[in-house]
């Protein structure tokens, strides 16, 4: 069968594992060792701890490390769990696999893992996976398994494999936790006890059978001796009969019968001898197993002693875990404090940015204040001009109304004159029509005509005068209308400018109001920030001890690893040792022999563990004292820095005058005067005040 068929069969078998981190399509996908590691971890998770499944790419060094670790664990599993000598296995060239992806060398490693799967505790699962494949794949995988078993030794491999299958069946019946080494050891010990009892019973039965066979054998020997003696007697009698010439047929028949019985007795004797040899070998094997059971009992006694040691170590470990949990909580609190410190610093930076923006806006408004005053003066002048123009416009309107009334009166007089003229013209026409109706009245007609002409002339003169006055009034009214229009235009322009100035003044007032509100809010925030600076500085002291905290964290991690290792060892043997202790109490005699050496060994182990735990306690106490000292030092430093920053902020506010000029920070100034009023009056008596004075002198010298 070709290597390609074997490789494809193994790839198909790997594909039956659904928990792999990546899909395996060909043999090259197995060169990094990650997929093979995951398969071995599924076979025995306690033995093969999974590695990181990160993509290592083409880095052959990382591949080499993974393959070395995998091959080492596989060989140890063959030797320590399966009981096969790993020296008989063909060692694959791991460097060729990692560098050149050599398929032949990779198949050697794959064959070892496949054989390990079918020889492990849960072999039925992986054999079922093989049976689910095609016939060609099954044939290729069986060839691989047979090649590895041939390397391990066919007789030893088959015998150990069959025995292991029987052991696994018993383990499945007796224990449900097959993957736990402690449970497996427990099950094997229980099985050895059961086998011991069965072997003792069978040894007793075989001893009784052996005695019976021995008795039968002795009886047959006695019978054989008797038959030989009878044969000798018969031969002597036959010889005498021959000498006498008298052959007795009956005696010959008796001799033949005795010979036949003698042959049967020899056959039975040989069969009994064979059975005796077999039973002797069986008794020797049973004796060997009984001695092994005695060794297992001694091992159980030793494990019971170790259980007591582990109990004592568990108590000390519980105390250490409690102390470690306390330090862990303190570290978590310090992490939260650092996070709060970062948030407070960000808020402080944002508040400072807003304060700077408000100051810039306030300066801009202060720069625009002269322009605002000029706008106010101009607005007042425009309002005065507006009032004066409104008065002149009212006077002009009064004159226009008077002229319009006079024009109306003139118009009415003109209408009356026209009516009078019309009536006079009608009278003249009537008089002309009458003509000479009366001859004597010609002179009277002439007189009346003259009178009418005079009246008409007077009316015409009045008409012309009225028309002339009317024309003058219309010219005056036109000039007044023109002046009115110009005044109305100027008024509209002035009103528009006034509206614009009012809107601008309103906007400026709103802006000033907003700036004052923002300044007040920032002043309040500034007061809150100054009030919380001490608390924030108390939080900030945690950052000063970052190096010490890192060092303590590393030491705690190291201690945690050691504790974890002890916990793992304790967990592996705790339940098993409890059961062994109970069984030993039931089976051991009251006065155990050889207990003095075990007791001395037990005391030495207990003393060693106590010494180690004492050293760990001393280390933890030293770390606690160091941490307390660092906390006290950093607390003092943080208080000093908080006081210095508060004092510096107060001096900067005094020098800038920002809070007093805008009406802000009065409360802060008052509190500052109350808190540090003794600085200018004389030397402070408190240590904190002296530190402030020292810092002021240093800052003054730098400036």
PDB file of C-alpha atoms in Angstrom, residues 140-392:
ATOM      1  CA  UNK A 140      -4.465   1.696   5.449  1.00  0.00           C
ATOM      2  CA  UNK A 141      -5.011   2.635   9.098  1.00  0.00           C
ATOM      3  CA  UNK A 142      -4.825  -1.012  10.194  1.00  0.00           C
ATOM      4  CA  UNK A 143      -1.516  -1.340   8.351  1.00  0.00           C
ATOM      5  CA  UNK A 144      -0.214   1.704  10.265  1.00  0.00           C
ATOM      6  CA  UNK A 145      -1.371   0.304  13.608  1.00  0.00           C
ATOM      7  CA  UNK A 146       0.168  -3.112  12.898  1.00  0.00           C
ATOM      8  CA  UNK A 147       3.495  -1.525  11.963  1.00  0.00           C
ATOM      9  CA  UNK A 148       3.682   0.337  15.288  1.00  0.00           C
ATOM     10  CA  UNK A 149       2.607  -2.747  17.258  1.00  0.00           C
ATOM     11  CA  UNK A 150       5.274  -4.738  15.447  1.00  0.00           C
ATOM     12  CA  UNK A 151       7.852  -2.202  16.624  1.00  0.00           C
ATOM     13  CA  UNK A 152       6.611  -2.508  20.192  1.00  0.00           C
ATOM     14  CA  UNK A 153       6.661  -6.319  19.973  1.00  0.00           C
ATOM     15  CA  UNK A 154       3.774  -8.346  18.601  1.00  0.00           C
ATOM     16  CA  UNK A 155       3.420 -10.776  21.526  1.00  0.00           C
ATOM     17  CA  UNK A 156       3.872  -8.183  24.225  1.00  0.00           C
ATOM     18  CA  UNK A 157       1.787  -5.646  22.375  1.00  0.00           C
ATOM     19  CA  UNK A 158      -1.099  -8.085  21.770  1.00  0.00           C
ATOM     20  CA  UNK A 159      -1.075  -9.466  25.292  1.00  0.00           C
ATOM     21  CA  UNK A 160      -0.894  -6.094  26.917  1.00  0.00           C
ATOM     22  CA  UNK A 161      -3.524  -4.774  24.562  1.00  0.00           C
ATOM     23  CA  UNK A 162      -5.980  -7.598  25.370  1.00  0.00           C
ATOM     24  CA  UNK A 163      -5.337  -7.270  29.066  1.00  0.00           C
ATOM     25  CA  UNK A 164      -5.785  -3.562  28.812  1.00  0.00           C
ATOM     26  CA  UNK A 165      -9.110  -3.996  27.017  1.00  0.00           C
ATOM     27  CA  UNK A 166     -10.296  -6.281  29.831  1.00  0.00           C
ATOM     28  CA  UNK A 167      -9.062  -3.772  32.392  1.00  0.00           C
ATOM     29  CA  UNK A 168     -10.885  -1.004  30.594  1.00  0.00           C
ATOM     30  CA  UNK A 169     -14.114  -3.003  30.645  1.00  0.00           C
ATOM     31  CA  UNK A 170     -13.725  -3.501  34.392  1.00  0.00           C
ATOM     32  CA  UNK A 171     -12.909   0.165  34.827  1.00  0.00           C
ATOM     33  CA  UNK A 172     -16.036   1.159  32.916  1.00  0.00           C
ATOM     34  CA  UNK A 173     -18.110  -0.989  35.245  1.00  0.00           C
ATOM     35  CA  UNK A 174     -16.422   0.181  38.431  1.00  0.00           C
ATOM     36  CA  UNK A 175     -15.732   3.875  37.744  1.00  0.00           C
ATOM     37  CA  UNK A 176     -17.455   6.466  35.581  1.00  0.00           C
ATOM     38  CA  UNK A 177     -14.546   8.901  35.660  1.00  0.00           C
ATOM     39  CA  UNK A 178     -12.195   7.129  33.251  1.00  0.00           C
ATOM     40  CA  UNK A 179     -10.268  10.234  32.273  1.00  0.00           C
ATOM     41  CA  UNK A 180      -9.046  10.962  35.815  1.00  0.00           C
ATOM     42  CA  UNK A 181      -5.706   9.310  36.715  1.00  0.00           C
ATOM     43  CA  UNK A 182      -6.701   9.134  40.394  1.00  0.00           C
ATOM     44  CA  UNK A 183      -9.970   7.403  39.511  1.00  0.00           C
ATOM     45  CA  UNK A 184      -8.158   4.996  37.204  1.00  0.00           C
ATOM     46  CA  UNK A 185      -5.626   4.158  39.915  1.00  0.00           C
ATOM     47  CA  UNK A 186      -8.490   3.669  42.332  1.00  0.00           C
ATOM     48  CA  UNK A 187     -10.281   1.312  39.957  1.00  0.00           C
ATOM     49  CA  UNK A 188      -7.095  -0.658  39.324  1.00  0.00           C
ATOM     50  CA  UNK A 189      -6.497  -1.012  43.053  1.00  0.00           C
ATOM     51  CA  UNK A 190     -10.061  -2.238  43.627  1.00  0.00           C
ATOM     52  CA  UNK A 191      -9.656  -4.653  40.743  1.00  0.00           C
ATOM     53  CA  UNK A 192      -6.368  -5.922  42.206  1.00  0.00           C
ATOM     54  CA  UNK A 193      -8.108  -6.562  45.533  1.00  0.00           C
ATOM     55  CA  UNK A 194     -10.856  -8.490  43.752  1.00  0.00           C
ATOM     56  CA  UNK A 195      -8.291 -10.469  41.776  1.00  0.00           C
ATOM     57  CA  UNK A 196      -6.400 -11.170  44.972  1.00  0.00           C
ATOM     58  CA  UNK A 197      -9.518 -12.625  46.600  1.00  0.00           C
ATOM     59  CA  UNK A 198     -10.292 -14.700  43.523  1.00  0.00           C
ATOM     60  CA  UNK A 199      -6.700 -15.905  43.322  1.00  0.00           C
ATOM     61  CA  UNK A 200      -6.718 -16.883  46.990  1.00  0.00           C
ATOM     62  CA  UNK A 201      -9.911 -18.859  46.462  1.00  0.00           C
ATOM     63  CA  UNK A 202      -8.564 -20.510  43.334  1.00  0.00           C
ATOM     64  CA  UNK A 203      -5.264 -21.221  45.164  1.00  0.00           C
ATOM     65  CA  UNK A 204      -7.168 -22.989  47.935  1.00  0.00           C
ATOM     66  CA  UNK A 205      -9.163 -24.981  45.401  1.00  0.00           C
ATOM     67  CA  UNK A 206      -6.039 -25.868  43.449  1.00  0.00           C
ATOM     68  CA  UNK A 207      -4.267 -26.857  46.671  1.00  0.00           C
ATOM     69  CA  UNK A 208      -7.106 -29.212  47.536  1.00  0.00           C
ATOM     70  CA  UNK A 209      -7.122 -30.588  43.989  1.00  0.00           C
ATOM     71  CA  UNK A 210      -3.354 -30.923  44.162  1.00  0.00           C
ATOM     72  CA  UNK A 211      -3.618 -32.935  47.358  1.00  0.00           C
ATOM     73  CA  UNK A 212      -6.264 -35.138  45.776  1.00  0.00           C
ATOM     74  CA  UNK A 213      -4.155 -35.662  42.665  1.00  0.00           C
ATOM     75  CA  UNK A 214      -1.127 -36.319  44.852  1.00  0.00           C
ATOM     76  CA  UNK A 215      -3.063 -38.924  46.816  1.00  0.00           C
ATOM     77  CA  UNK A 216      -4.285 -40.507  43.591  1.00  0.00           C
ATOM     78  CA  UNK A 217      -0.757 -40.474  42.275  1.00  0.00           C
ATOM     79  CA  UNK A 218       0.551 -42.170  45.387  1.00  0.00           C
ATOM     80  CA  UNK A 219      -2.250 -44.724  45.199  1.00  0.00           C
ATOM     81  CA  UNK A 220      -1.393 -45.365  41.553  1.00  0.00           C
ATOM     82  CA  UNK A 221       2.263 -45.786  42.481  1.00  0.00           C
ATOM     83  CA  UNK A 222       1.315 -48.326  45.126  1.00  0.00           C
ATOM     84  CA  UNK A 223      -0.958 -50.096  42.652  1.00  0.00           C
ATOM     85  CA  UNK A 224       1.803 -50.041  40.077  1.00  0.00           C
ATOM     86  CA  UNK A 225       4.205 -51.614  42.543  1.00  0.00           C
ATOM     87  CA  UNK A 226       1.658 -54.294  43.371  1.00  0.00           C
ATOM     88  CA  UNK A 227       1.078 -54.962  39.670  1.00  0.00           C
ATOM     89  CA  UNK A 228       4.805 -55.205  39.089  1.00  0.00           C
ATOM     90  CA  UNK A 229       5.089 -57.647  41.963  1.00  0.00           C
ATOM     91  CA  UNK A 230       2.212 -59.680  40.551  1.00  0.00           C
ATOM     92  CA  UNK A 231       3.845 -59.578  37.110  1.00  0.00           C
ATOM     93  CA  UNK A 232       7.056 -60.830  38.603  1.00  0.00           C
ATOM     94  CA  UNK A 233       5.173 -63.619  40.357  1.00  0.00           C
ATOM     95  CA  UNK A 234       3.344 -64.507  37.149  1.00  0.00           C
ATOM     96  CA  UNK A 235       6.558 -64.488  35.148  1.00  0.00           C
ATOM     97  CA  UNK A 236       8.173 -66.715  37.739  1.00  0.00           C
ATOM     98  CA  UNK A 237       5.167 -69.034  37.679  1.00  0.00           C
ATOM     99  CA  UNK A 238       5.209 -68.987  33.844  1.00  0.00           C
ATOM    100  CA  UNK A 239       8.871 -69.844  33.899  1.00  0.00           C
ATOM    101  CA  UNK A 240       8.176 -72.682  36.256  1.00  0.00           C
ATOM    102  CA  UNK A 241       5.250 -73.760  34.024  1.00  0.00           C
ATOM    103  CA  UNK A 242       7.503 -73.674  30.962  1.00  0.00           C
ATOM    104  CA  UNK A 243      10.055 -75.713  32.803  1.00  0.00           C
ATOM    105  CA  UNK A 244       7.417 -78.207  33.706  1.00  0.00           C
ATOM    106  CA  UNK A 245       5.936 -77.980  30.223  1.00  0.00           C
ATOM    107  CA  UNK A 246       2.485 -77.062  31.477  1.00  0.00           C
ATOM    108  CA  UNK A 247       1.301 -73.690  29.991  1.00  0.00           C
ATOM    109  CA  UNK A 248      -1.808 -72.404  31.593  1.00  0.00           C
ATOM    110  CA  UNK A 249      -4.056 -70.445  29.239  1.00  0.00           C
ATOM    111  CA  UNK A 250      -5.869 -68.759  32.090  1.00  0.00           C
ATOM    112  CA  UNK A 251      -2.673 -67.463  33.540  1.00  0.00           C
ATOM    113  CA  UNK A 252      -1.655 -65.986  30.217  1.00  0.00           C
ATOM    114  CA  UNK A 253      -5.002 -64.239  29.871  1.00  0.00           C
ATOM    115  CA  UNK A 254      -4.591 -62.863  33.343  1.00  0.00           C
ATOM    116  CA  UNK A 255      -1.156 -61.596  32.427  1.00  0.00           C
ATOM    117  CA  UNK A 256      -2.473 -59.838  29.330  1.00  0.00           C
ATOM    118  CA  UNK A 257      -5.208 -58.255  31.345  1.00  0.00           C
ATOM    119  CA  UNK A 258      -2.753 -57.070  33.923  1.00  0.00           C
ATOM    120  CA  UNK A 259      -0.486 -55.637  31.219  1.00  0.00           C
ATOM    121  CA  UNK A 260      -3.412 -53.738  29.741  1.00  0.00           C
ATOM    122  CA  UNK A 261      -4.336 -52.330  33.154  1.00  0.00           C
ATOM    123  CA  UNK A 262      -0.710 -51.418  33.718  1.00  0.00           C
ATOM    124  CA  UNK A 263      -0.614 -49.424  30.464  1.00  0.00           C
ATOM    125  CA  UNK A 264      -3.795 -47.601  31.443  1.00  0.00           C
ATOM    126  CA  UNK A 265      -2.328 -46.829  34.834  1.00  0.00           C
ATOM    127  CA  UNK A 266       0.824 -45.418  33.208  1.00  0.00           C
ATOM    128  CA  UNK A 267      -1.296 -43.219  30.912  1.00  0.00           C
ATOM    129  CA  UNK A 268      -3.278 -41.946  33.900  1.00  0.00           C
ATOM    130  CA  UNK A 269      -0.065 -41.409  35.754  1.00  0.00           C
ATOM    131  CA  UNK A 270       1.353 -39.302  32.925  1.00  0.00           C
ATOM    132  CA  UNK A 271      -1.882 -37.280  32.757  1.00  0.00           C
ATOM    133  CA  UNK A 272      -1.776 -36.709  36.496  1.00  0.00           C
ATOM    134  CA  UNK A 273       1.865 -35.637  36.266  1.00  0.00           C
ATOM    135  CA  UNK A 274       0.963 -33.147  33.524  1.00  0.00           C
ATOM    136  CA  UNK A 275      -1.920 -31.767  35.596  1.00  0.00           C
ATOM    137  CA  UNK A 276       0.370 -31.578  38.592  1.00  0.00           C
ATOM    138  CA  UNK A 277       2.895 -29.523  36.639  1.00  0.00           C
ATOM    139  CA  UNK A 278       0.166 -27.181  35.381  1.00  0.00           C
ATOM    140  CA  UNK A 279      -1.288 -26.739  38.841  1.00  0.00           C
ATOM    141  CA  UNK A 280       2.168 -26.141  40.263  1.00  0.00           C
ATOM    142  CA  UNK A 281       2.749 -23.402  37.660  1.00  0.00           C
ATOM    143  CA  UNK A 282      -0.682 -21.956  38.450  1.00  0.00           C
ATOM    144  CA  UNK A 283       0.079 -21.961  42.153  1.00  0.00           C
ATOM    145  CA  UNK A 284       3.367 -20.164  41.465  1.00  0.00           C
ATOM    146  CA  UNK A 285       1.553 -17.552  39.382  1.00  0.00           C
ATOM    147  CA  UNK A 286      -1.043 -17.108  42.108  1.00  0.00           C
ATOM    148  CA  UNK A 287       1.687 -16.763  44.712  1.00  0.00           C
ATOM    149  CA  UNK A 288       3.336 -14.101  42.583  1.00  0.00           C
ATOM    150  CA  UNK A 289       0.019 -12.236  42.289  1.00  0.00           C
ATOM    151  CA  UNK A 290      -0.517 -12.530  46.033  1.00  0.00           C
ATOM    152  CA  UNK A 291       2.903 -10.979  46.607  1.00  0.00           C
ATOM    153  CA  UNK A 292       2.025  -8.220  44.158  1.00  0.00           C
ATOM    154  CA  UNK A 293      -1.227  -7.638  46.047  1.00  0.00           C
ATOM    155  CA  UNK A 294       0.819  -7.346  49.233  1.00  0.00           C
ATOM    156  CA  UNK A 295       3.008  -4.746  47.511  1.00  0.00           C
ATOM    157  CA  UNK A 296      -0.158  -2.901  46.453  1.00  0.00           C
ATOM    158  CA  UNK A 297      -1.299  -2.982  50.069  1.00  0.00           C
ATOM    159  CA  UNK A 298       2.008  -1.452  51.132  1.00  0.00           C
ATOM    160  CA  UNK A 299       1.553   1.190  48.429  1.00  0.00           C
ATOM    161  CA  UNK A 300      -1.930   1.914  49.765  1.00  0.00           C
ATOM    162  CA  UNK A 301      -0.481   2.320  53.255  1.00  0.00           C
ATOM    163  CA  UNK A 302       2.115   4.723  51.882  1.00  0.00           C
ATOM    164  CA  UNK A 303      -0.606   6.672  50.044  1.00  0.00           C
ATOM    165  CA  UNK A 304      -2.554   6.892  53.294  1.00  0.00           C
ATOM    166  CA  UNK A 305       0.462   8.518  54.922  1.00  0.00           C
ATOM    167  CA  UNK A 306       0.734  10.927  52.004  1.00  0.00           C
ATOM    168  CA  UNK A 307      -2.955  11.733  52.416  1.00  0.00           C
ATOM    169  CA  UNK A 308      -2.333  12.942  55.934  1.00  0.00           C
ATOM    170  CA  UNK A 309       0.531  15.063  54.659  1.00  0.00           C
ATOM    171  CA  UNK A 310      -1.647  16.537  51.925  1.00  0.00           C
ATOM    172  CA  UNK A 311      -4.404  17.301  54.418  1.00  0.00           C
ATOM    173  CA  UNK A 312      -1.979  19.296  56.505  1.00  0.00           C
ATOM    174  CA  UNK A 313      -0.649  21.044  53.391  1.00  0.00           C
ATOM    175  CA  UNK A 314      -4.220  21.758  52.252  1.00  0.00           C
ATOM    176  CA  UNK A 315      -4.951  23.635  55.460  1.00  0.00           C
ATOM    177  CA  UNK A 316      -1.886  25.807  54.988  1.00  0.00           C
ATOM    178  CA  UNK A 317      -2.760  26.308  51.328  1.00  0.00           C
ATOM    179  CA  UNK A 318      -6.276  27.417  52.261  1.00  0.00           C
ATOM    180  CA  UNK A 319      -4.757  30.096  54.486  1.00  0.00           C
ATOM    181  CA  UNK A 320      -2.392  31.124  51.699  1.00  0.00           C
ATOM    182  CA  UNK A 321      -5.305  31.306  49.252  1.00  0.00           C
ATOM    183  CA  UNK A 322      -7.175  33.558  51.668  1.00  0.00           C
ATOM    184  CA  UNK A 323      -4.197  35.915  51.879  1.00  0.00           C
ATOM    185  CA  UNK A 324      -3.790  35.821  48.086  1.00  0.00           C
ATOM    186  CA  UNK A 325      -7.481  36.672  47.631  1.00  0.00           C
ATOM    187  CA  UNK A 326      -7.002  39.688  49.891  1.00  0.00           C
ATOM    188  CA  UNK A 327      -4.063  40.894  47.801  1.00  0.00           C
ATOM    189  CA  UNK A 328      -6.047  40.218  44.637  1.00  0.00           C
ATOM    190  CA  UNK A 329      -8.906  42.387  45.909  1.00  0.00           C
ATOM    191  CA  UNK A 330      -6.427  45.127  46.797  1.00  0.00           C
ATOM    192  CA  UNK A 331      -4.941  44.965  43.304  1.00  0.00           C
ATOM    193  CA  UNK A 332      -8.416  45.166  41.757  1.00  0.00           C
ATOM    194  CA  UNK A 333      -9.196  48.183  43.959  1.00  0.00           C
ATOM    195  CA  UNK A 334      -5.950  49.833  42.880  1.00  0.00           C
ATOM    196  CA  UNK A 335      -6.907  49.182  39.237  1.00  0.00           C
ATOM    197  CA  UNK A 336     -10.296  50.836  39.797  1.00  0.00           C
ATOM    198  CA  UNK A 337      -8.594  53.765  41.511  1.00  0.00           C
ATOM    199  CA  UNK A 338      -6.201  54.204  38.575  1.00  0.00           C
ATOM    200  CA  UNK A 339      -9.142  54.148  36.180  1.00  0.00           C
ATOM    201  CA  UNK A 340     -10.975  56.758  38.297  1.00  0.00           C
ATOM    202  CA  UNK A 341      -7.791  58.833  38.374  1.00  0.00           C
ATOM    203  CA  UNK A 342      -7.554  58.775  34.568  1.00  0.00           C
ATOM    204  CA  UNK A 343     -11.212  59.803  34.294  1.00  0.00           C
ATOM    205  CA  UNK A 344     -10.696  62.624  36.806  1.00  0.00           C
ATOM    206  CA  UNK A 345      -7.613  63.823  34.895  1.00  0.00           C
ATOM    207  CA  UNK A 346      -9.593  63.816  31.638  1.00  0.00           C
ATOM    208  CA  UNK A 347     -12.419  65.781  33.294  1.00  0.00           C
ATOM    209  CA  UNK A 348      -9.878  68.222  34.719  1.00  0.00           C
ATOM    210  CA  UNK A 349      -8.311  68.733  31.280  1.00  0.00           C
ATOM    211  CA  UNK A 350     -11.759  69.296  29.747  1.00  0.00           C
ATOM    212  CA  UNK A 351     -12.663  71.769  32.493  1.00  0.00           C
ATOM    213  CA  UNK A 352      -9.382  73.615  31.955  1.00  0.00           C
ATOM    214  CA  UNK A 353     -10.068  73.760  28.204  1.00  0.00           C
ATOM    215  CA  UNK A 354     -13.564  75.129  28.827  1.00  0.00           C
ATOM    216  CA  UNK A 355     -12.194  77.655  31.321  1.00  0.00           C
ATOM    217  CA  UNK A 356      -9.575  78.766  28.797  1.00  0.00           C
ATOM    218  CA  UNK A 357     -12.246  79.131  26.101  1.00  0.00           C
ATOM    219  CA  UNK A 358     -14.439  81.188  28.442  1.00  0.00           C
ATOM    220  CA  UNK A 359     -11.482  83.407  29.326  1.00  0.00           C
ATOM    221  CA  UNK A 360     -10.731  83.953  25.642  1.00  0.00           C
ATOM    222  CA  UNK A 361     -14.390  84.752  24.967  1.00  0.00           C
ATOM    223  CA  UNK A 362     -14.463  87.105  27.930  1.00  0.00           C
ATOM    224  CA  UNK A 363     -11.338  88.868  26.664  1.00  0.00           C
ATOM    225  CA  UNK A 364     -12.918  89.157  23.236  1.00  0.00           C
ATOM    226  CA  UNK A 365     -16.059  90.667  24.754  1.00  0.00           C
ATOM    227  CA  UNK A 366     -13.920  93.000  26.859  1.00  0.00           C
ATOM    228  CA  UNK A 367     -12.126  94.139  23.694  1.00  0.00           C
ATOM    229  CA  UNK A 368     -15.482  94.790  22.032  1.00  0.00           C
ATOM    230  CA  UNK A 369     -16.720  96.865  24.999  1.00  0.00           C
ATOM    231  CA  UNK A 370     -15.399 100.251  23.621  1.00  0.00           C
ATOM    232  CA  UNK A 371     -17.130  99.577  20.307  1.00  0.00           C
ATOM    233  CA  UNK A 372     -20.233  98.772  22.271  1.00  0.00           C
ATOM    234  CA  UNK A 373     -20.006 102.121  24.100  1.00  0.00           C
ATOM    235  CA  UNK A 374     -19.618 103.946  20.787  1.00  0.00           C
ATOM    236  CA  UNK A 375     -22.653 102.085  19.465  1.00  0.00           C
ATOM    237  CA  UNK A 376     -24.572 103.156  22.549  1.00  0.00           C
ATOM    238  CA  UNK A 377     -23.604 106.850  22.055  1.00  0.00           C
ATOM    239  CA  UNK A 378     -24.451 106.698  18.383  1.00  0.00           C
ATOM    240  CA  UNK A 379     -27.748 105.069  19.241  1.00  0.00           C
ATOM    241  CA  UNK A 380     -28.527 107.889  21.716  1.00  0.00           C
ATOM    242  CA  UNK A 381     -27.693 110.511  19.053  1.00  0.00           C
ATOM    243  CA  UNK A 382     -29.865 108.743  16.524  1.00  0.00           C
ATOM    244  CA  UNK A 383     -32.709 108.609  19.030  1.00  0.00           C
ATOM    245  CA  UNK A 384     -32.353 112.387  19.654  1.00  0.00           C
ATOM    246  CA  UNK A 385     -32.325 113.079  15.918  1.00  0.00           C
ATOM    247  CA  UNK A 386     -35.288 110.779  15.554  1.00  0.00           C
ATOM    248  CA  UNK A 387     -37.239 112.705  18.196  1.00  0.00           C
ATOM    249  CA  UNK A 388     -36.311 116.066  16.581  1.00  0.00           C
ATOM    250  CA  UNK A 389     -37.263 114.802  13.139  1.00  0.00           C
ATOM    251  CA  UNK A 390     -40.522 113.432  14.481  1.00  0.00           C
ATOM    252  CA  UNK A 391     -41.340 116.901  15.928  1.00  0.00           C
ATOM    253  CA  UNK A 392     -40.514 118.648  12.652  1.00  0.00           C
TER     254      UNK A 392
END
